[in-house]
PDB file of C-alpha atoms in Angstrom:
ATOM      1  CA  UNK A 202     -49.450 -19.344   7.958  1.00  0.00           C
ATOM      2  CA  UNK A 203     -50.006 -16.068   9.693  1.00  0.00           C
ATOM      3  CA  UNK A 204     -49.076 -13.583   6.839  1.00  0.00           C
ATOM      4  CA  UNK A 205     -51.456 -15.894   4.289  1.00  0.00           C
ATOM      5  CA  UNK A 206     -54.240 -15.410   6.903  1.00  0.00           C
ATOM      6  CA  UNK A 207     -53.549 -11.637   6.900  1.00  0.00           C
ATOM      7  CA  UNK A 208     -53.155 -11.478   2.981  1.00  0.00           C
ATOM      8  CA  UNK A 209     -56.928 -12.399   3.248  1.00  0.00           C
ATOM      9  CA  UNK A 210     -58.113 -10.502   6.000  1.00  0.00           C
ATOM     10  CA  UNK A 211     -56.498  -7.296   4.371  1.00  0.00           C
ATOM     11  CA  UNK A 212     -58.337  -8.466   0.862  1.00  0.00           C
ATOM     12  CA  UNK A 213     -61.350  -8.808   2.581  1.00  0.00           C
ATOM     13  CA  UNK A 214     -60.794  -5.330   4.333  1.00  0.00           C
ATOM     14  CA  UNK A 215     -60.029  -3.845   0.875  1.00  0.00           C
ATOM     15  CA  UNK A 216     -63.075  -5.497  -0.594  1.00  0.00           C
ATOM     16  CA  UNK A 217     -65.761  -3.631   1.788  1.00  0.00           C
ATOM     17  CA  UNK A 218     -63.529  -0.402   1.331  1.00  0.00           C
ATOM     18  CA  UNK A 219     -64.109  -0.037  -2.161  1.00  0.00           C
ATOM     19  CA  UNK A 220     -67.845  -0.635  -1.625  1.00  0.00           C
ATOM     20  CA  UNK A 221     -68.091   2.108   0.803  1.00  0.00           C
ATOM     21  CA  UNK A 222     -66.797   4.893  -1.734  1.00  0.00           C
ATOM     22  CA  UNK A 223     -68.301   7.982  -1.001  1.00  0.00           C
ATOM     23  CA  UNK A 224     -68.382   7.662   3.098  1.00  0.00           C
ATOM     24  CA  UNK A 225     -66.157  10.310   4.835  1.00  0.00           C
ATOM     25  CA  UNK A 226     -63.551   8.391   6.525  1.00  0.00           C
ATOM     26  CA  UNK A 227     -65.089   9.522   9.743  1.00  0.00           C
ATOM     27  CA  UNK A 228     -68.156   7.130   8.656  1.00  0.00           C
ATOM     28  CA  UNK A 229     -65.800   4.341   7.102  1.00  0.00           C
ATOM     29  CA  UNK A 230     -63.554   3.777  10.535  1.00  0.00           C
ATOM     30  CA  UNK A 231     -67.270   3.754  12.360  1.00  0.00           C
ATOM     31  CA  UNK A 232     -68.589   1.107  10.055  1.00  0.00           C
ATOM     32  CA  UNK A 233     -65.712  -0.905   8.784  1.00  0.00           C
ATOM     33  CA  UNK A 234     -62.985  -0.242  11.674  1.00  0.00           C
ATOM     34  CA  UNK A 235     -65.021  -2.503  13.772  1.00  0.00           C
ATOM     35  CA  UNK A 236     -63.855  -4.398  17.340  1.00  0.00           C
ATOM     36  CA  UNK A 237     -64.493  -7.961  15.349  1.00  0.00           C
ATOM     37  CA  UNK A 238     -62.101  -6.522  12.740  1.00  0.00           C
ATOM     38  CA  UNK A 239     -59.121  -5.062  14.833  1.00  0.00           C
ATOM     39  CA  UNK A 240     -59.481  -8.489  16.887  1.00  0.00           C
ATOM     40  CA  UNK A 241     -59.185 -10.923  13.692  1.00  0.00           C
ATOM     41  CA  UNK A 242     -56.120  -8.250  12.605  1.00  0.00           C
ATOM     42  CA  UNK A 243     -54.357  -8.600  16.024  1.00  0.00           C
ATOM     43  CA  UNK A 244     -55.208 -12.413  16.330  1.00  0.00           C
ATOM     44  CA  UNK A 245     -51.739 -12.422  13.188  1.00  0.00           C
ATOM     45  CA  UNK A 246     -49.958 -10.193  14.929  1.00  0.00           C
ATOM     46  CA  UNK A 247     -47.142 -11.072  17.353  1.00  0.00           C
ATOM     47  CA  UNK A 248     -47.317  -8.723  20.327  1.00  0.00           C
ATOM     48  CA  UNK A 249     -44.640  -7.268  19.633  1.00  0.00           C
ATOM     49  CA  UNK A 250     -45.233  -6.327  16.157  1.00  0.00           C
ATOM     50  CA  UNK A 251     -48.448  -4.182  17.524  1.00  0.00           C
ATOM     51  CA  UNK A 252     -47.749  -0.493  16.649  1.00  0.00           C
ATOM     52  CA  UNK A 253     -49.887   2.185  18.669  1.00  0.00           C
ATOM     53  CA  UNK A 254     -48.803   5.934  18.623  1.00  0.00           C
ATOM     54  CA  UNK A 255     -51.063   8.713  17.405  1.00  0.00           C
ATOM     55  CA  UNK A 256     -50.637  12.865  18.165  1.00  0.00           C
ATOM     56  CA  UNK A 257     -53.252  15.503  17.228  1.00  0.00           C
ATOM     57  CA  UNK A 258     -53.922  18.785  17.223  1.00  0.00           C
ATOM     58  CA  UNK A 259     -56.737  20.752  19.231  1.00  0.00           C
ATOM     59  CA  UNK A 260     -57.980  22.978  16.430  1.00  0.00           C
ATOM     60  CA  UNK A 261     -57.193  26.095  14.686  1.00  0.00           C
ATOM     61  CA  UNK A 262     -60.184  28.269  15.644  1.00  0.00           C
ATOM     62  CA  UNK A 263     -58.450  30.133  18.146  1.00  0.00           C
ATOM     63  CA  UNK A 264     -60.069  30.134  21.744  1.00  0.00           C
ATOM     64  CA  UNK A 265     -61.308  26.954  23.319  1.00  0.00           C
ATOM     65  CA  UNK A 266     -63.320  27.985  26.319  1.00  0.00           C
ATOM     66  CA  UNK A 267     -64.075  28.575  28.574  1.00  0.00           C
ATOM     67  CA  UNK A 268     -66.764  26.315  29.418  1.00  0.00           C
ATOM     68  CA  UNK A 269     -69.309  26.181  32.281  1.00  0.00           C
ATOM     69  CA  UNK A 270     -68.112  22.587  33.309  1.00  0.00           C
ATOM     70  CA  UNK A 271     -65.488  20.400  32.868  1.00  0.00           C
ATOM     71  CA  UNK A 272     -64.868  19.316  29.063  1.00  0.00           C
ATOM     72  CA  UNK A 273     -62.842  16.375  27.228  1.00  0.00           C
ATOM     73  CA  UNK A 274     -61.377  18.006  24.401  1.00  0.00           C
ATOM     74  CA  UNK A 275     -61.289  16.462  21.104  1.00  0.00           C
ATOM     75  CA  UNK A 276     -57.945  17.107  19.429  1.00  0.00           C
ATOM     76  CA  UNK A 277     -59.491  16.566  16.161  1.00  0.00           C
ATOM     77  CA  UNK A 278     -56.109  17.777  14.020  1.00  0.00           C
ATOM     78  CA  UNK A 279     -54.809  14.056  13.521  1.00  0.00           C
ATOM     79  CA  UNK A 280     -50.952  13.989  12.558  1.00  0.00           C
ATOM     80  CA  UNK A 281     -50.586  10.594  13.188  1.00  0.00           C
ATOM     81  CA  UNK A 282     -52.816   7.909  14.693  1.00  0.00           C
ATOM     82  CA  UNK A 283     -50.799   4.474  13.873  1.00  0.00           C
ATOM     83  CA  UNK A 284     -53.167   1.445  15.039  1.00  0.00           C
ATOM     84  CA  UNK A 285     -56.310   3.977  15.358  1.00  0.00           C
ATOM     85  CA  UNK A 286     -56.196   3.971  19.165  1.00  0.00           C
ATOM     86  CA  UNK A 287     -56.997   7.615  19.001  1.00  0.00           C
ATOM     87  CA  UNK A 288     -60.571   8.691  18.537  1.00  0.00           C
ATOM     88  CA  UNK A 289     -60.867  12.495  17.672  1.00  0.00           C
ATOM     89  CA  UNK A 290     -64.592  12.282  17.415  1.00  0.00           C
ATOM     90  CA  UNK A 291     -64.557  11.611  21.367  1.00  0.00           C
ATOM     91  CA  UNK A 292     -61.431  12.968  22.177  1.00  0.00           C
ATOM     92  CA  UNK A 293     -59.715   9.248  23.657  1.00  0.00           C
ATOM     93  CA  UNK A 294     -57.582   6.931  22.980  1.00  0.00           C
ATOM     94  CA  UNK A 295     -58.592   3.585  23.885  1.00  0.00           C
ATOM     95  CA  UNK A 296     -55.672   1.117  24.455  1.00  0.00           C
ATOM     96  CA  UNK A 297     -55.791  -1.946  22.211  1.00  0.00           C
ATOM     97  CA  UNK A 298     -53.022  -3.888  24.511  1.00  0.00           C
ATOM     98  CA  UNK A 299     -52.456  -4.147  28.346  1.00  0.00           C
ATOM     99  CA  UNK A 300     -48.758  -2.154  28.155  1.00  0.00           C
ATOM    100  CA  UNK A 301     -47.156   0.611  29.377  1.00  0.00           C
ATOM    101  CA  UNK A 302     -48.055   3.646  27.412  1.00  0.00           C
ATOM    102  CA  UNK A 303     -46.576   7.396  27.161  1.00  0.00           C
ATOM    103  CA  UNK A 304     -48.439  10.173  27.026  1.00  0.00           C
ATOM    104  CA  UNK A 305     -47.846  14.031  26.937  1.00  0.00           C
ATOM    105  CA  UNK A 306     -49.746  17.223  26.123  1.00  0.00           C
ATOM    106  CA  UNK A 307     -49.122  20.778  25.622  1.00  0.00           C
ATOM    107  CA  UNK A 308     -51.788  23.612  25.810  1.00  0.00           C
ATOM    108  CA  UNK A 309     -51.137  27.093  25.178  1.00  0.00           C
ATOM    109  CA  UNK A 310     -52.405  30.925  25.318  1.00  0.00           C
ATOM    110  CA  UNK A 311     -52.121  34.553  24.986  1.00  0.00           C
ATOM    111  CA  UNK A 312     -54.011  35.975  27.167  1.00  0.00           C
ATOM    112  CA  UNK A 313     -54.422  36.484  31.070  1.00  0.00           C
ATOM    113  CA  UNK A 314     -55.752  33.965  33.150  1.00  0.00           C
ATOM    114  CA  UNK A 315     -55.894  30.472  33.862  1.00  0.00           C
ATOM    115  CA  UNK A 316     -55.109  27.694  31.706  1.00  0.00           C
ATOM    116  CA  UNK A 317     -54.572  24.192  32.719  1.00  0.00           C
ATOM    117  CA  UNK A 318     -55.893  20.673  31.862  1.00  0.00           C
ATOM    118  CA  UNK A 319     -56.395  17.228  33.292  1.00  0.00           C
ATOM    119  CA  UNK A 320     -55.604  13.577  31.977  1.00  0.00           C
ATOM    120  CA  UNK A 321     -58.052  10.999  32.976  1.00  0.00           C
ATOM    121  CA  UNK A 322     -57.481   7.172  32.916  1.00  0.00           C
ATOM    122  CA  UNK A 323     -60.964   6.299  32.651  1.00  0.00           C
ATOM    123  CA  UNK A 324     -62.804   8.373  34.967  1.00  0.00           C
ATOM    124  CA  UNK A 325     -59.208   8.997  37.109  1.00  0.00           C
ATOM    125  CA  UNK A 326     -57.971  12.228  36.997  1.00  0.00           C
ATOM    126  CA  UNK A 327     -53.692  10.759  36.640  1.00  0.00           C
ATOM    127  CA  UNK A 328     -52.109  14.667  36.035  1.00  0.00           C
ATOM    128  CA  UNK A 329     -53.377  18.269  36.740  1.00  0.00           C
ATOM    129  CA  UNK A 330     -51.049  20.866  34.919  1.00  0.00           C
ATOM    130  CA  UNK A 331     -52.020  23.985  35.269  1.00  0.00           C
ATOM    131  CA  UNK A 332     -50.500  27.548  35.045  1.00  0.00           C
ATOM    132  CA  UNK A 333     -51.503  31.293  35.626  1.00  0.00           C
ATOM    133  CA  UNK A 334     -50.633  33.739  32.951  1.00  0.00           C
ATOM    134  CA  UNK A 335     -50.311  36.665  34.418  1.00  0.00           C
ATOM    135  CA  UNK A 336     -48.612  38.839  31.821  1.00  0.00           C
ATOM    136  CA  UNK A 337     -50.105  38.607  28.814  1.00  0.00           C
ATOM    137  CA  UNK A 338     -48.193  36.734  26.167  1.00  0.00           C
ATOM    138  CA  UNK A 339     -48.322  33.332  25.259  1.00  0.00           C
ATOM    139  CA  UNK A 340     -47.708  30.731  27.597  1.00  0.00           C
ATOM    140  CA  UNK A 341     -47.376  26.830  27.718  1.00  0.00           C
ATOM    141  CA  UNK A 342     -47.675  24.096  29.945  1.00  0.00           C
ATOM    142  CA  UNK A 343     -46.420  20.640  29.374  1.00  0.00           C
ATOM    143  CA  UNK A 344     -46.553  17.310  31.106  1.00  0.00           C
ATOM    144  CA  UNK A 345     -45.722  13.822  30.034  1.00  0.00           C
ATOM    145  CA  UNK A 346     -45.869  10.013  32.131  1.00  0.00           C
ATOM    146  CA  UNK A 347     -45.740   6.666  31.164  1.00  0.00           C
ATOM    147  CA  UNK A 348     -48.877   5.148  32.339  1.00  0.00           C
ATOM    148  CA  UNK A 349     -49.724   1.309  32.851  1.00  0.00           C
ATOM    149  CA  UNK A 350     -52.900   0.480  30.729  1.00  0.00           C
ATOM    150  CA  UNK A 351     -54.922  -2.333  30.759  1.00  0.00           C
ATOM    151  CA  UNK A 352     -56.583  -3.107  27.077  1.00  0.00           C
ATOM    152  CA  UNK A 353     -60.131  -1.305  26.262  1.00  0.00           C
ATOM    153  CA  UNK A 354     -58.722   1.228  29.186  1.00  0.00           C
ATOM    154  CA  UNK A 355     -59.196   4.853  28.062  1.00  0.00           C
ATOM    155  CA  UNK A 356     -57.289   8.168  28.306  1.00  0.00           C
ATOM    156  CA  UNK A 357     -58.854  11.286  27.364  1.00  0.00           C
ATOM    157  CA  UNK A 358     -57.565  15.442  28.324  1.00  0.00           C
ATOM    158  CA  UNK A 359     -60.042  17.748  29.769  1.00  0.00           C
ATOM    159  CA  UNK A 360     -60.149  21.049  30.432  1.00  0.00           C
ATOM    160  CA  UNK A 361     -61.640  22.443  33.944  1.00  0.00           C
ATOM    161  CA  UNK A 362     -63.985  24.721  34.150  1.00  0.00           C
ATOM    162  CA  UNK A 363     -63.434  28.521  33.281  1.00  0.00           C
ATOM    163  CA  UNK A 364     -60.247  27.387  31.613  1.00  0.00           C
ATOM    164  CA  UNK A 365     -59.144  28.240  28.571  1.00  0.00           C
ATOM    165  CA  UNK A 366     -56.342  27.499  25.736  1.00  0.00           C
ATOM    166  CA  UNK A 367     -55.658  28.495  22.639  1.00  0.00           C
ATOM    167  CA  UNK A 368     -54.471  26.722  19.223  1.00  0.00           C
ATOM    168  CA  UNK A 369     -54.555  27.828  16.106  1.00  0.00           C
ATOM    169  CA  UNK A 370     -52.928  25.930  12.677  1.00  0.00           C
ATOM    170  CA  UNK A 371     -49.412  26.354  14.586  1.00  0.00           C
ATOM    171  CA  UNK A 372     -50.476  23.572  16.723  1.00  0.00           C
ATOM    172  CA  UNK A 373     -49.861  25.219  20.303  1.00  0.00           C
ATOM    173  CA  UNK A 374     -51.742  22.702  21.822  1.00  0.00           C
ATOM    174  CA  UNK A 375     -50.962  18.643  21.158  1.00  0.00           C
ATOM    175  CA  UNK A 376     -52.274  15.489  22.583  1.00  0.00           C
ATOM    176  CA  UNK A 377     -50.198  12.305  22.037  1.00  0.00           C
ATOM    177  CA  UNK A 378     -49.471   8.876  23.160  1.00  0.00           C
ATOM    178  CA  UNK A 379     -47.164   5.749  21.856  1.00  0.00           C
ATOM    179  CA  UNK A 380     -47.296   2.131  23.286  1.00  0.00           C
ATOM    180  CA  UNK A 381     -43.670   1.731  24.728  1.00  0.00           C
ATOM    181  CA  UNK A 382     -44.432  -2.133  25.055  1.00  0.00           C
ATOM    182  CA  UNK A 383     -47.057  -4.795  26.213  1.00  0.00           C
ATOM    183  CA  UNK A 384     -46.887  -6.454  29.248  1.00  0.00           C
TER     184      UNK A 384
END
């Protein structure tokens, strides 16, 4: 039976968790968060039961840029990150089902100039937002799609370069993403 078979999977998962005391969690997901692992979990699942949704923060250092080239930022202020599509080390979410999938960002600043950002299906830029502050204050951009993935696809936000935005622990700038369902 399916929820006997994940009984034991899970005890098995909690098994080589407690031997790993002492890793950050950074280093468990890396070691013990493994493709064999999320396949044997899904393998129990019904499709529908698959929950994937995950938002995160860009920082709260301030300034992010700009930057000589084009860089993927890593929102690495995790809120949520249900199923752990999201990767903050690398900035992308890798899609563990072929489904349609929503996504939407927000980036922020204060000061004059350009900010703006791109959102890549693997190496396809899907959305450019962009917007000139020319006064000052703060100012936000947002954009949000529902895009068609196709599993081990991966979506990632970069910001061009000479760009710059601005977060801080107010969260001004948010990446985030939910399956809507598989298909």
């Amino acid at each position: 039976n399916n929820f006997t078979a994940v009984k034991t999977e899970l005890a098995s998962f909690s098994e080589r968790l407690a031997a790993a005391q002492g890793n950050t969690e950074g280093n468990f997901l890396e070691t013990f968060w493994t493709p064999d692992v999320q396949s044997s979990i899904k393998q129990f699942l019904p499709v529908n039961e698959l929950k994937v949704a995950f938002s995160a923060g860009l920082t709260d250092s301030g300034i992010v840029g700009p930057f000589d080239k084009e860089t993927t930022l890593t929102f690495t202020k995790i809120i949520a990150n249900i199923g752990q599509g999201y990767n903050s080390s690398a900035g992308v979410f890798t899609a563990p089902v072929r489904g349609l999938y929503f996504f939407s960002f927000t980036a922020a600043d204060y000061l004059k100039g350009y900010m703006g950002l791109y959102l890549y299906r693997n190496d396809e830029p899907i959305i450019f937002s962009l917007e000139l502050n020319d006064h000052g204050g703060y100012a936000s951009i947002t954009s949000a799609l529902a895009l068609q993935l196709d599993e081990g696809d991966r979506v990632r936000v970069a910001l061009p370069a000479s760009y710059r935005l601005y977060d801080d622990s107010r969260n001004f700038s948010v990446f985030s993403g939910f399956l809507l369902f598989p298909v």
